[in-house]
XYZ file of C-alpha atoms in Angstrom:
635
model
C 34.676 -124.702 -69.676
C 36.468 -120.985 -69.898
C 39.788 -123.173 -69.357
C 40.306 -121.234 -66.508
C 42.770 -122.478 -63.356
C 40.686 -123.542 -60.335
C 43.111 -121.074 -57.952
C 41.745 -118.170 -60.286
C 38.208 -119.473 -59.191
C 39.036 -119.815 -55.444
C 40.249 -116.450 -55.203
C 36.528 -114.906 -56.527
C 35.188 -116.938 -53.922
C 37.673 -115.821 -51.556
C 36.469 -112.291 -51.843
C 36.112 -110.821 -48.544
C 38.954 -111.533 -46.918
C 37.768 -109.401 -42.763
C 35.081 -113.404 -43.079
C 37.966 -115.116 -41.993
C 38.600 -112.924 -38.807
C 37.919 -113.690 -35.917
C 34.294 -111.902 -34.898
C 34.740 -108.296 -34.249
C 32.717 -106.528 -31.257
C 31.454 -103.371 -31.461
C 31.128 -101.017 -28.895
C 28.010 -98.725 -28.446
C 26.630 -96.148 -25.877
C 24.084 -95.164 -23.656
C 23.280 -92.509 -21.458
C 24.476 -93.885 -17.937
C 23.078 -92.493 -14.450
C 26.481 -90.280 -13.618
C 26.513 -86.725 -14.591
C 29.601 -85.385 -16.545
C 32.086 -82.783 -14.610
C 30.953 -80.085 -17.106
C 28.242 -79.466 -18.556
C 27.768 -77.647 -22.371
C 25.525 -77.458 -24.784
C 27.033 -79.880 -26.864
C 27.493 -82.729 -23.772
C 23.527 -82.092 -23.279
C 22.557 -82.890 -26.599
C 25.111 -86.092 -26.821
C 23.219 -86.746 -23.187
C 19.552 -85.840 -24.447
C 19.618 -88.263 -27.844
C 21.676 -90.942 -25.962
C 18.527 -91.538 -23.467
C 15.816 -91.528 -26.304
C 16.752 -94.492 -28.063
C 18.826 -97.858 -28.521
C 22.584 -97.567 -27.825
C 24.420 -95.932 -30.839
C 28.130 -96.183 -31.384
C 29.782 -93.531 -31.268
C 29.966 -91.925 -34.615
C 26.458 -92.371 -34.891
C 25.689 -90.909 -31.893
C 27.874 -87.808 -32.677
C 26.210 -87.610 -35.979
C 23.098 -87.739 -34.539
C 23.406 -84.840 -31.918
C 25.762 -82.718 -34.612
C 28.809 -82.817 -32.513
C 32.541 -84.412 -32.917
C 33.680 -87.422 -31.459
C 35.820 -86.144 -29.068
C 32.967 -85.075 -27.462
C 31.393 -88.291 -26.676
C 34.845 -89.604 -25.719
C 34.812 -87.000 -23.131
C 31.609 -88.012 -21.703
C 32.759 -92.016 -21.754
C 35.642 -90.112 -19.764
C 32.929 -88.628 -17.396
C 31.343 -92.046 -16.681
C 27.944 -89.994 -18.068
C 28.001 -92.572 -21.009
C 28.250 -96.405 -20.392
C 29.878 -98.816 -22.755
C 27.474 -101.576 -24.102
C 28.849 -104.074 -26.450
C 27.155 -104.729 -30.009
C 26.999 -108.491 -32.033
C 29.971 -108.316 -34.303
C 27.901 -108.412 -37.749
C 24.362 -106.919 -37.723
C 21.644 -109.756 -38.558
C 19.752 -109.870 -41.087
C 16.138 -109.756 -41.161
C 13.891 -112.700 -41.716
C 11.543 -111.873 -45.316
C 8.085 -111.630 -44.601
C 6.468 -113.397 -47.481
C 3.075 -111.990 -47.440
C 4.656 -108.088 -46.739
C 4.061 -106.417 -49.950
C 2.428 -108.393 -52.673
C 0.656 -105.944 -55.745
C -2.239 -107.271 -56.898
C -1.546 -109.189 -60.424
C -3.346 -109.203 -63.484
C -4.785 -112.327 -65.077
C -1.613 -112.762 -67.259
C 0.195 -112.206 -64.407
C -1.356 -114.772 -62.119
C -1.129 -117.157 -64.650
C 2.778 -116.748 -65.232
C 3.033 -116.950 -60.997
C 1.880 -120.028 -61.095
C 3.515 -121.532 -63.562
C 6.974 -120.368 -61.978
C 5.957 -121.374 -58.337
C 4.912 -125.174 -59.830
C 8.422 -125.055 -61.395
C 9.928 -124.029 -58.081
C 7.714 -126.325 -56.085
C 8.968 -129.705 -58.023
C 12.385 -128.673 -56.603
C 14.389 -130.356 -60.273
C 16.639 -128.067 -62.486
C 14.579 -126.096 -65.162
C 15.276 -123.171 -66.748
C 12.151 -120.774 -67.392
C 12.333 -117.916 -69.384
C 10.434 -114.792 -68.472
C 9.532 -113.184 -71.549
C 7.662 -110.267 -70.981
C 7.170 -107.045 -73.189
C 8.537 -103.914 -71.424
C 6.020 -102.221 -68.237
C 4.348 -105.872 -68.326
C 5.159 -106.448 -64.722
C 7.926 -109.171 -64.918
C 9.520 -107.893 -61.543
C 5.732 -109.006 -60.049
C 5.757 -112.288 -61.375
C 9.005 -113.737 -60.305
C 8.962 -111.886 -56.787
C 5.936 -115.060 -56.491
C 8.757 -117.499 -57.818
C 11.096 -115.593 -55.014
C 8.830 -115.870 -52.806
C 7.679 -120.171 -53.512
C 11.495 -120.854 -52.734
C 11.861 -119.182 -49.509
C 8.398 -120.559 -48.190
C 10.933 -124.119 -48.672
C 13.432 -122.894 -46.845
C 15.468 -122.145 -49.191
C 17.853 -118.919 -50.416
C 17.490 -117.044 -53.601
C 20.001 -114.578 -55.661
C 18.351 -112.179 -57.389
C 21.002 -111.393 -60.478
C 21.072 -107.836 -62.473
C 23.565 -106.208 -64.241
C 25.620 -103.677 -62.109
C 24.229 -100.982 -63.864
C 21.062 -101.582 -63.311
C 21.169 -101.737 -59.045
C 19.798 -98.734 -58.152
C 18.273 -98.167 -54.741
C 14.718 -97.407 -56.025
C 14.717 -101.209 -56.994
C 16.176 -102.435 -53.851
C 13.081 -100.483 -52.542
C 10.710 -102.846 -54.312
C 12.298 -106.389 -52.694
C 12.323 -104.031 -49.515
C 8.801 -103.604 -49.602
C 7.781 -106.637 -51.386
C 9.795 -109.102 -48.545
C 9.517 -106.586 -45.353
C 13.326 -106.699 -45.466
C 16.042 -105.253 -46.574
C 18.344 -107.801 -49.300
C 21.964 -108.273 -48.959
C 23.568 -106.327 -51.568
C 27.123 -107.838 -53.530
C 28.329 -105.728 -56.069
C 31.069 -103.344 -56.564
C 30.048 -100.189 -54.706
C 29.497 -102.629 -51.028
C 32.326 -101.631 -48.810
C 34.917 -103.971 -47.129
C 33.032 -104.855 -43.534
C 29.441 -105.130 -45.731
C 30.748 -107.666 -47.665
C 31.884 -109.549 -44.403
C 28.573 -109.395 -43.288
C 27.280 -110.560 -46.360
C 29.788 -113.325 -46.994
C 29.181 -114.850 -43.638
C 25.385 -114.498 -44.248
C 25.546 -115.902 -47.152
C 27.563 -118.985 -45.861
C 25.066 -119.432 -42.421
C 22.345 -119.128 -44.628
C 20.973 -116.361 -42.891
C 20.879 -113.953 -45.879
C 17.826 -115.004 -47.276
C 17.486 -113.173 -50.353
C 20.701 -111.693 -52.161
C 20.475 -108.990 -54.845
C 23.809 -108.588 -56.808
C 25.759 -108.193 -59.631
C 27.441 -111.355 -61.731
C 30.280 -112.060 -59.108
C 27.226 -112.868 -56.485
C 27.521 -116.144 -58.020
C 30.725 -117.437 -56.202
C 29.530 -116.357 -52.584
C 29.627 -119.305 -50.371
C 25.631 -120.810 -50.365
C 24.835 -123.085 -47.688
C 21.268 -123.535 -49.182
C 20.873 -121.899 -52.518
C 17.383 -123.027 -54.208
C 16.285 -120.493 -56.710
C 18.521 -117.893 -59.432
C 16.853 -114.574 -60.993
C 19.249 -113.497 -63.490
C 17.201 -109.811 -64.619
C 17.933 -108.641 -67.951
C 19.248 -111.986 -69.208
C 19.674 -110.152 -72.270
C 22.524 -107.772 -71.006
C 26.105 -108.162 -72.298
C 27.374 -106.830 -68.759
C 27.092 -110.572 -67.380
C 29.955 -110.859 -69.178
C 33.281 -110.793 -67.560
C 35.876 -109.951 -69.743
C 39.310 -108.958 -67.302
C 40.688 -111.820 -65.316
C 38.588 -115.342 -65.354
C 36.538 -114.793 -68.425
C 32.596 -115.994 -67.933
C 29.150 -115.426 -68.669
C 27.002 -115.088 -65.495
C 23.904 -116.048 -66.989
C 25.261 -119.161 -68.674
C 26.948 -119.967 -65.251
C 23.864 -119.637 -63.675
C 22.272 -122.336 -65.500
C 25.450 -124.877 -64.933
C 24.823 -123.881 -60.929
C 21.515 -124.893 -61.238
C 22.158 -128.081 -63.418
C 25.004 -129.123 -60.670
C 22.951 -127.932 -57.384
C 19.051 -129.360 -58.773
C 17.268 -125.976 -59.041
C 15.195 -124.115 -60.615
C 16.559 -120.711 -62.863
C 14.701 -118.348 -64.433
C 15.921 -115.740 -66.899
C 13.691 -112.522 -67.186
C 13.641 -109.730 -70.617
C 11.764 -107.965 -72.712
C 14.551 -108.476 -75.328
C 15.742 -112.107 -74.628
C 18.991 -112.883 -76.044
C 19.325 -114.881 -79.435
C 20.475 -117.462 -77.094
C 17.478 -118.221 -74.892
C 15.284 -117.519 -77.747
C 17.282 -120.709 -79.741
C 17.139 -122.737 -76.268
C 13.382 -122.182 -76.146
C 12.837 -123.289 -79.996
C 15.264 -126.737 -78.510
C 12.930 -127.284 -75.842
C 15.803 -127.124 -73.344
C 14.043 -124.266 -71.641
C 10.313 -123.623 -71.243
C 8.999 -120.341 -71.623
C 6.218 -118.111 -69.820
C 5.088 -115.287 -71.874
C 3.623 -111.288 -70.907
C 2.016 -110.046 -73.914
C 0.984 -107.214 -72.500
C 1.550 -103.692 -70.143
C 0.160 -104.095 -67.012
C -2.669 -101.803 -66.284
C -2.198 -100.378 -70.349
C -2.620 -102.529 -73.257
C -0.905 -100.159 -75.704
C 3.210 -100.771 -76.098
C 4.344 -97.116 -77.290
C 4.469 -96.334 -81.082
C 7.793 -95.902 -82.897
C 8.479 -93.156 -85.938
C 11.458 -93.454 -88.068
C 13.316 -90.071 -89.013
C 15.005 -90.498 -91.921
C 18.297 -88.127 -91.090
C 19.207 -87.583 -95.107
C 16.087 -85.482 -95.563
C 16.293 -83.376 -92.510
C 19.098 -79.990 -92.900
C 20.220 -79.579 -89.472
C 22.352 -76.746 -88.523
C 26.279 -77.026 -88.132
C 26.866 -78.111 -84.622
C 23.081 -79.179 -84.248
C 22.345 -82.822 -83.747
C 18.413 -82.583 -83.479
C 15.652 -82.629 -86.558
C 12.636 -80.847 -86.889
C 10.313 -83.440 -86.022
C 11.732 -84.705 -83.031
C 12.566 -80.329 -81.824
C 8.508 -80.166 -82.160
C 7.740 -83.650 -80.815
C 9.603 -82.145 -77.460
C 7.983 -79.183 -77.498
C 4.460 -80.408 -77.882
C 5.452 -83.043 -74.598
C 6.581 -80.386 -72.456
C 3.727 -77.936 -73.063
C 1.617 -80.678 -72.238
C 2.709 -80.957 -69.028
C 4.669 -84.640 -69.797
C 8.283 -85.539 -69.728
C 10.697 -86.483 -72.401
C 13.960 -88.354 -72.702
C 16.309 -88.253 -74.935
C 18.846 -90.991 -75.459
C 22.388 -91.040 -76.277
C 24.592 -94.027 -75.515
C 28.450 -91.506 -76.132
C 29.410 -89.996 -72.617
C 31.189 -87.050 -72.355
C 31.305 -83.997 -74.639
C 32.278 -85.636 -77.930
C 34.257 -88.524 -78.549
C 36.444 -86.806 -80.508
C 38.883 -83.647 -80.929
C 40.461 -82.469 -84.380
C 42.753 -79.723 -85.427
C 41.197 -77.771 -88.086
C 45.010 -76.577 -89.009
C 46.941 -79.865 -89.455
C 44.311 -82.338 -89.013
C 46.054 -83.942 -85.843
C 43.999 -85.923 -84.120
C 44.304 -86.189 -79.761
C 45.069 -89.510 -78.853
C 45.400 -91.340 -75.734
C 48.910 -92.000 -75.081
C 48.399 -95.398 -74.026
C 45.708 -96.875 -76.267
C 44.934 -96.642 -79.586
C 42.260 -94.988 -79.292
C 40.715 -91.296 -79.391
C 40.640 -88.939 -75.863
C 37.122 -88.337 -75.384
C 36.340 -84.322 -74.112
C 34.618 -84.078 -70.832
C 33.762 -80.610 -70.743
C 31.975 -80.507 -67.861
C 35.299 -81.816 -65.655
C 37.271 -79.694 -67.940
C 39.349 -82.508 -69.246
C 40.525 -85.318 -71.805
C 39.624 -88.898 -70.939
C 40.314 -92.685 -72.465
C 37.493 -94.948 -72.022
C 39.519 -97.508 -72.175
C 42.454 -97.245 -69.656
C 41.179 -93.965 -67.761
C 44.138 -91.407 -68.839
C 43.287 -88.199 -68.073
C 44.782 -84.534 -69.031
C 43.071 -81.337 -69.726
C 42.031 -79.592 -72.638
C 44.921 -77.785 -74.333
C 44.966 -74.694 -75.409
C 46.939 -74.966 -78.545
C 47.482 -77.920 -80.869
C 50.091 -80.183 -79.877
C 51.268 -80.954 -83.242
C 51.697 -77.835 -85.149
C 50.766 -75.085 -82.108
C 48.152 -73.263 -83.643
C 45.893 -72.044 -80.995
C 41.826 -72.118 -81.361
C 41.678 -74.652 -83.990
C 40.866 -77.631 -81.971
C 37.524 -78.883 -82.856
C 35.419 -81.323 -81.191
C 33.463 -83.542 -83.526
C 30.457 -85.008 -83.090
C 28.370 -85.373 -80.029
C 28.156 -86.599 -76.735
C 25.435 -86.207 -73.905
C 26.950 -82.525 -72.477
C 27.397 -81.250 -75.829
C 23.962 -82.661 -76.498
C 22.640 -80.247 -73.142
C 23.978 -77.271 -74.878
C 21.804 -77.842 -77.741
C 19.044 -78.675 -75.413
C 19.256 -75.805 -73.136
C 19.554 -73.852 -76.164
C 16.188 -74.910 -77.829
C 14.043 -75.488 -74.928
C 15.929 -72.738 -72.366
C 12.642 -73.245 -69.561
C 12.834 -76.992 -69.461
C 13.731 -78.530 -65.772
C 16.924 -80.510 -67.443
C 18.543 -83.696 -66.098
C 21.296 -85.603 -67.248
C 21.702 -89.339 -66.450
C 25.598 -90.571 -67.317
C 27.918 -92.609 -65.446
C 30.602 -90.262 -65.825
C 28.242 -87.430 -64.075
C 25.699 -89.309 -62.184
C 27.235 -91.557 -59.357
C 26.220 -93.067 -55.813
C 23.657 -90.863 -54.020
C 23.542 -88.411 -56.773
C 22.303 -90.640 -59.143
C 19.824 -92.341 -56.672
C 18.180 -89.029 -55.839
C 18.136 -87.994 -59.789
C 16.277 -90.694 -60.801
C 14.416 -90.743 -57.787
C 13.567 -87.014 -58.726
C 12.537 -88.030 -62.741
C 10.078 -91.276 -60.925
C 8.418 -87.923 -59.666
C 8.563 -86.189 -63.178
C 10.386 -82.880 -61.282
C 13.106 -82.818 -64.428
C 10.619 -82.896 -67.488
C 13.492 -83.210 -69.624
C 15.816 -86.355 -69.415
C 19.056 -86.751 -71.709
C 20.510 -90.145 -70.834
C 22.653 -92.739 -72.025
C 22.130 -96.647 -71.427
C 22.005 -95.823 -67.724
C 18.242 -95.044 -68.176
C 17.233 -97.865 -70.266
C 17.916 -100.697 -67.574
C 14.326 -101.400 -66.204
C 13.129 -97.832 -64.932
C 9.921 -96.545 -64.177
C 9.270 -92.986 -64.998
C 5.678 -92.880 -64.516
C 5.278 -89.279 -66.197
C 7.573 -90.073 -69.441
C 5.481 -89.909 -72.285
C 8.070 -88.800 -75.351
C 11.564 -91.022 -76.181
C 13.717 -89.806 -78.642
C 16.582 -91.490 -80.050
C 19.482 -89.038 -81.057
C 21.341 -91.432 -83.115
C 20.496 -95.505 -83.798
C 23.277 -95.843 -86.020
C 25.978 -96.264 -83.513
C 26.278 -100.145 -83.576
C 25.009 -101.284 -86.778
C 28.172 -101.357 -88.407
C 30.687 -103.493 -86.536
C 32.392 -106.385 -86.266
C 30.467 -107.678 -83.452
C 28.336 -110.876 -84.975
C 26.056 -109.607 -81.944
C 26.018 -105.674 -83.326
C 22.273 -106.013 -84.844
C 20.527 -107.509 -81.739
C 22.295 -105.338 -78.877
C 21.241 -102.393 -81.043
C 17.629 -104.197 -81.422
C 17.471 -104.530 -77.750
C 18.760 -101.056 -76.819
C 16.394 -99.482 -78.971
C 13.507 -101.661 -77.862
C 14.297 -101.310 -74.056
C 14.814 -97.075 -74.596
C 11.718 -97.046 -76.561
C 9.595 -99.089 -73.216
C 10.519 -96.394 -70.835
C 7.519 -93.912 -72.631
C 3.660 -94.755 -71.857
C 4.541 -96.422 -68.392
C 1.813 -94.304 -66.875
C -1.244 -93.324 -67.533
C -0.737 -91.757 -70.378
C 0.607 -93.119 -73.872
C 3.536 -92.745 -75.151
C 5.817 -92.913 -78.101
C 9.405 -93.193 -79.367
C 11.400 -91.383 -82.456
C 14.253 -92.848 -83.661
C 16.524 -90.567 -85.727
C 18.103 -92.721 -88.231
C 20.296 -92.655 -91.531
C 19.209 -95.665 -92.732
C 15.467 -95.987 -91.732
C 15.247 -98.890 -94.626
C 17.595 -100.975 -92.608
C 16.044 -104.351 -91.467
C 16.430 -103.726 -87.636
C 14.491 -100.269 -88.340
C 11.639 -101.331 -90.183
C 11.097 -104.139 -87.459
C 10.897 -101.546 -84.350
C 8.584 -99.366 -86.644
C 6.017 -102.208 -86.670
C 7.075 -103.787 -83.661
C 7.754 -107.026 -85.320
C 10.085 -108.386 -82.888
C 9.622 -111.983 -83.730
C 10.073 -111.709 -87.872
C 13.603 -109.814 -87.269
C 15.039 -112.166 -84.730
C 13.773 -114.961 -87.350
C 16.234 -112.823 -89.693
C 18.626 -113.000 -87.414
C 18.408 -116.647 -86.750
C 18.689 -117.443 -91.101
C 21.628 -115.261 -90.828
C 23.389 -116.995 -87.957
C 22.937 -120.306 -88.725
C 24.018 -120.029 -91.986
C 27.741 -118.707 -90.867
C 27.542 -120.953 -88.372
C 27.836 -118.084 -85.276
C 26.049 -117.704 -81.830
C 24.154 -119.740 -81.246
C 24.758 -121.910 -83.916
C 28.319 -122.415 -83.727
C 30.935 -121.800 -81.459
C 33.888 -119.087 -80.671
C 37.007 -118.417 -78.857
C 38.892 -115.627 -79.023
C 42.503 -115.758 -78.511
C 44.469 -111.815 -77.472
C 47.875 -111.750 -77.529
C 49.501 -108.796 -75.905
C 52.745 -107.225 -74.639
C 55.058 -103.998 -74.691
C 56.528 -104.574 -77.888
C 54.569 -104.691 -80.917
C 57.059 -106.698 -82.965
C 57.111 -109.572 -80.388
C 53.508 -109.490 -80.415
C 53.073 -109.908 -83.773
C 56.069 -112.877 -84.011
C 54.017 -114.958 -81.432
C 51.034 -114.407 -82.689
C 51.984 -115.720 -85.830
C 53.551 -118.651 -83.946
C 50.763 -119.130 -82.488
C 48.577 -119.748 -85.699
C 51.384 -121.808 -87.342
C 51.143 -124.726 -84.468
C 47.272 -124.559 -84.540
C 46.217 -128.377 -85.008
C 43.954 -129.479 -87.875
C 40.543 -130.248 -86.691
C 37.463 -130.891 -88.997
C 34.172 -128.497 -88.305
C 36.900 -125.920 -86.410
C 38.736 -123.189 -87.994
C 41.678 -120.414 -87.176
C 40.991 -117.017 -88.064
C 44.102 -114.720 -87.804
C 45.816 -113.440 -86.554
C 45.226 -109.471 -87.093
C 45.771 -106.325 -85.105
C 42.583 -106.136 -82.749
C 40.168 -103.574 -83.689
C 41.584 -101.511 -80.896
C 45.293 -102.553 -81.662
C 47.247 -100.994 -78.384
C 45.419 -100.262 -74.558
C 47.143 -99.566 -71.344
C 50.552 -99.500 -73.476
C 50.331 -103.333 -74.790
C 50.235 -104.077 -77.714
C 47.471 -106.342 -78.991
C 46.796 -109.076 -81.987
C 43.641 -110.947 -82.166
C 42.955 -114.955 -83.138
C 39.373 -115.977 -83.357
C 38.646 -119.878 -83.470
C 34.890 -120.798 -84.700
C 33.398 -124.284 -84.647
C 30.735 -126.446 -84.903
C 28.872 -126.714 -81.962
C 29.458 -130.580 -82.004
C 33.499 -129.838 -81.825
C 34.980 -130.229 -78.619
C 36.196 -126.658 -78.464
C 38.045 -127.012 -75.285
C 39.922 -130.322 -75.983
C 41.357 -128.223 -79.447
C 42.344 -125.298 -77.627
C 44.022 -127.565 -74.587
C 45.985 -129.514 -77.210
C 46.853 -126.294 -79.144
C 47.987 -124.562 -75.944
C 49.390 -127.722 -73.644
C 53.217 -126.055 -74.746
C 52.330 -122.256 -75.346
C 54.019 -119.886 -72.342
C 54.386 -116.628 -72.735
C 57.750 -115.234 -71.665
C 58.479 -111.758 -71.044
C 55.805 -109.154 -71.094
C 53.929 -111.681 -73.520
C 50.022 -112.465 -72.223
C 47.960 -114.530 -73.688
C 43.979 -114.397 -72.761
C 41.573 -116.841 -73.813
C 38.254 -115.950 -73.982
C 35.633 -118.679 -74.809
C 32.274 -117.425 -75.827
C 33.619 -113.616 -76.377
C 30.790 -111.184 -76.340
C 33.904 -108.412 -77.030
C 35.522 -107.914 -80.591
C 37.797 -104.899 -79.691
């Protein structure tokens, strides 16, 4: 389908290479009857928390009684501590279905059931979970989780990578009585042994991870979650190009079982599969526990005089004020990392550039330094311009989330401030900070799309938007319903408790379609818009796209190929070549780049065309060519 070569494919599969090993002993201690030579202080302690519990190796025992290692290899020396060996792999832990289970609502004991009869007839069926935001989705299909394992049977639990935190791999904890496996980036090397081999024995039950989850070795797979089916993250972009949620669906086709796809935004996608009647649908109208969805204002930006260097109206200043002296918490959202995204010489207008992409360096101020989004170059902050020299005319322009905290700490100077970004908020550091805002201790969140993937912040009563405007205007045919489901998802985190709660959306163009629609929460008449609009180009999911990047070192030899490559395209009726053009982002990581973009019907075999356009077409030199079927990115 993504015309991909089955080696590429293996070697996903073949991801943890320590499976193939032969099984690894560990070796562990215990507190033996000898007594050492010598005694110390340190040797006692080792001695005193080695006879309390199970055998620890020994790291963990030196950890544990705050000495080094050396010490316990002393006492091994002694003969005081005797060598017990440990299974290579640790087990994992069978789920306990009836551990944890919340009591459900009416709506939700009506959606359980329907999932666990669509899990029960054991036949592939896709269900999708449509459920408006704090409706208790996560409740519903842990029953569906829960139906397949009762079989026998595993079940991957898919979310975007962004959106594994720990607090959620709390909830299966406690839901299951067992700890998940865990496949995503962050799991080191001799985890993802254990895993793999789990996985493959079938004695990792239950397996929360990230899209490349998908191509771990099941023995008995019998159920797929994909989370957030919405999310453009599924999508793999570097190396083999695919869509994990649309590969979910073909595993579950091939393999006879059931998948269900879960959002309070569905994609355009499901939505159209739905109307098809190739998926069914279970619906969660509303909150669970509170009826009311928060209410959404509209600033209108071109009315409100902010300050130079200010990025915050009146309304929404006030709107914070009023939640903090109330005792609530706010957030307020801003999907631009950094410090601002970009830096301008007010002397000669020179603009700082990464050196390797065509594209602007974005100021971290907090690390003190100049990054690329794009490739990851890094330099500091000069101090002069590096055009024309003058010093103290560099500018930054516009905002990002730390230059957003200035403002912040600026206008509200006794808030408890916390920011959530993946540039500043990382591994245990971001667990305990959004562990800390669950427990309202900040009562002032700024946050980028990090805090809009499925959070509960029970003491969040006040969202406000910064700026909605970022992704209206693009070449992405998707733009309008990411932004739509952004907004909508940002806007769910308020009222999630037992108080209400509301959103403001600062906004240039508050007469926009997409606006007017999250104003009166008329989710259902915009995507219809959406749907006229798509159907009548003939895009997602109406028609079809590939998108064809050509790239290399030299831009002329780029550009001469790429041309090539449009002038052999064959003739096809319902199919046309678009291109080929710079890409929007026309040179990263030093290559050169030039886009082709092929749309069809969705009746035109897409794949034979681009086979028989291709079949001769190698690259020679530092020439690439990437096909991407079903792109989700236009840069």
């Amino acid at each position: 389908y993504y015309l991909e070569p089955a080696g590429n494919v293996l070697r996903m599969v073949l991801r943890a290479p320590g499976a193939f090993e032969g099984p690894r002993e560990q070796t562990a201690y215990r507190a033996s009857d000898s007594a050492p030579k010598r005694m110390t202080p340190q040797r006692a302690r080792v001695l005193e928390v080695a006879r309390e519990g199970f055998a620890m190796r020994a790291a963990e025992l030196a950890e544990a009684a705050g000495v080094g290692v050396s010490v316990i290899k002393a006492l091994v020396k002694d003969g005081a501590l005797a060598a017990v060996a440990l299974p290579a792999l640790r087990p994992f832990r069978a789920p306990d279905l009836n551990a944890g289970g919340h009591a459900l609502s009416r709506a939700q004991t009506m959606a359980a059931d329907a999932l666990r009869a669509v899990v029960a007839q054991r036949q592939h069926k896709v269900m999708l979970l449509d459920g408006v935001t704090g409706s208790g989705k996560t409740e519903v299909y842990f029953e569906a989780m829960a139906a397949a394992l009762a079989a026998g049977h595993q079940v991957l639990l898919l979310l975007p990578e962004i959106a594994l935190t720990q607090s959620f791999i709390a909830r299966v904890e406690n839901r299951f009585g067992c700890d998940p496996a865990q496949w995503h980036s962050d799991v080191r090397p001799r985890e993802r042994e254990r895993v793999w081999r789990g996985v493959a024995d079938g004695s990792a039950k239950i397996v929360v991870g990230a899209r490349s989850a998908l191509f771990l070795p099941w023995k008995k797979l019998g159920l797929i979650i994909v989370d957030e089916e919405h999310e453009g993250a599924y999508k793999q972009d570097e190396g083999v190009a695919y869509h994990a949620r649309d590969m979910a669906v073909l595993y579950g086709s091939l393999a006879r079982f059931p998948v269900i796809l879960s959002s309070a935004t569905p994609s355009l996608e499901s939505l159209v599969n739905v109307d098809r009647g190739r998926y069914g649908v279970v619906k969660l109208a509303d909150r669970h526990g509170r009826p009311e969805l928060p209410a959404i204002g509209l600033i209108d930006m071109k009315r409100e005089a902010l300050q130079p260097g200010s990025w915050l109206s009146t309304p929404l200043v006030q709107a914070v004020q009023a939640t903090l002296d109330a005792g609530e918490q706010a957030l307020l959202f801003l999907n631009r990392r950094g410090y601002a995204p970009l830096t301008l010489c007010r002397a000669c207008g020179h603009r700082l550039e990464c050196p390797h992409c065509a594209a602007s360096l974005v100021e971290h101020r907090f690390r003190r330094q100049l990054m690329c989004h794009h490739c990851g170059h890094m330099e500091p902050v000069p101090k002069a311009c590096p055009a024309c020299g003058a010093e103290g005319k560099l500018t930054p322009v516009g905002p990002g989330v730390e230059r957003l905290a200035e403002e912040v700490k600026q206008s509200f100077p006794d808030a408890r401030l916390a920011i959530l970004s993946s540039d500043l908020t990382r591994g245990v550091f971001l667990r305990d900070t959004l562990r800390e805002v669950e427990q309202g201790i900040p009562n002032l969140v700024i946050g980028t799309q990090l805090v809009a993937k499925g959070h509960h912040f029970p003491h969040l009563t006040l969202v406000g938007v910064v700026d909605a405007d970022l992704a209206l205007e693009s070449s992405d045919p998707r733009g309008a319903e990411r932004t739509w489901a952004l907004m909508a998802q940002v806007a769910g985190r308020a009222g999630r408790g037992e108080r209400p709660g509301r959103a403001l959306i600062q906004t240039y163009v508050p007469e926009h379609p997409l606006m007017q629609a999250l104003k009166k929460g008329d989710r259902d008449g915009y995507l219809g818009q959406e749907k006229t609009i798509r159907e009548a180009a003939l895009l997602p999911p109406y028609g079809r796209l590939a998108g064809l990047v050509v790239s290399g070192a030299d831009a002329g030899e780029v550009e001469r190929f790429a041309r090539g490559l449009a002038r052999i395209a064959p003739l096809a009726e319902g199919l046309s070549v678009l291109g080929p053009a710079p890409a929007p982002i026309a040179l990263v990581r030093g290559r050169h780049r030039w886009r082709l973009l092929v749309k069809a019907r969705r009746d035109v075999a897409l794949q034979d065309f681009l086979r028989l356009w291709l079949k001769d077409v190698k690259p020679k030199g530092s020439l690439a060519l990437q096909v991407d079927v079903d792109p989700y990115n236009f840069l």
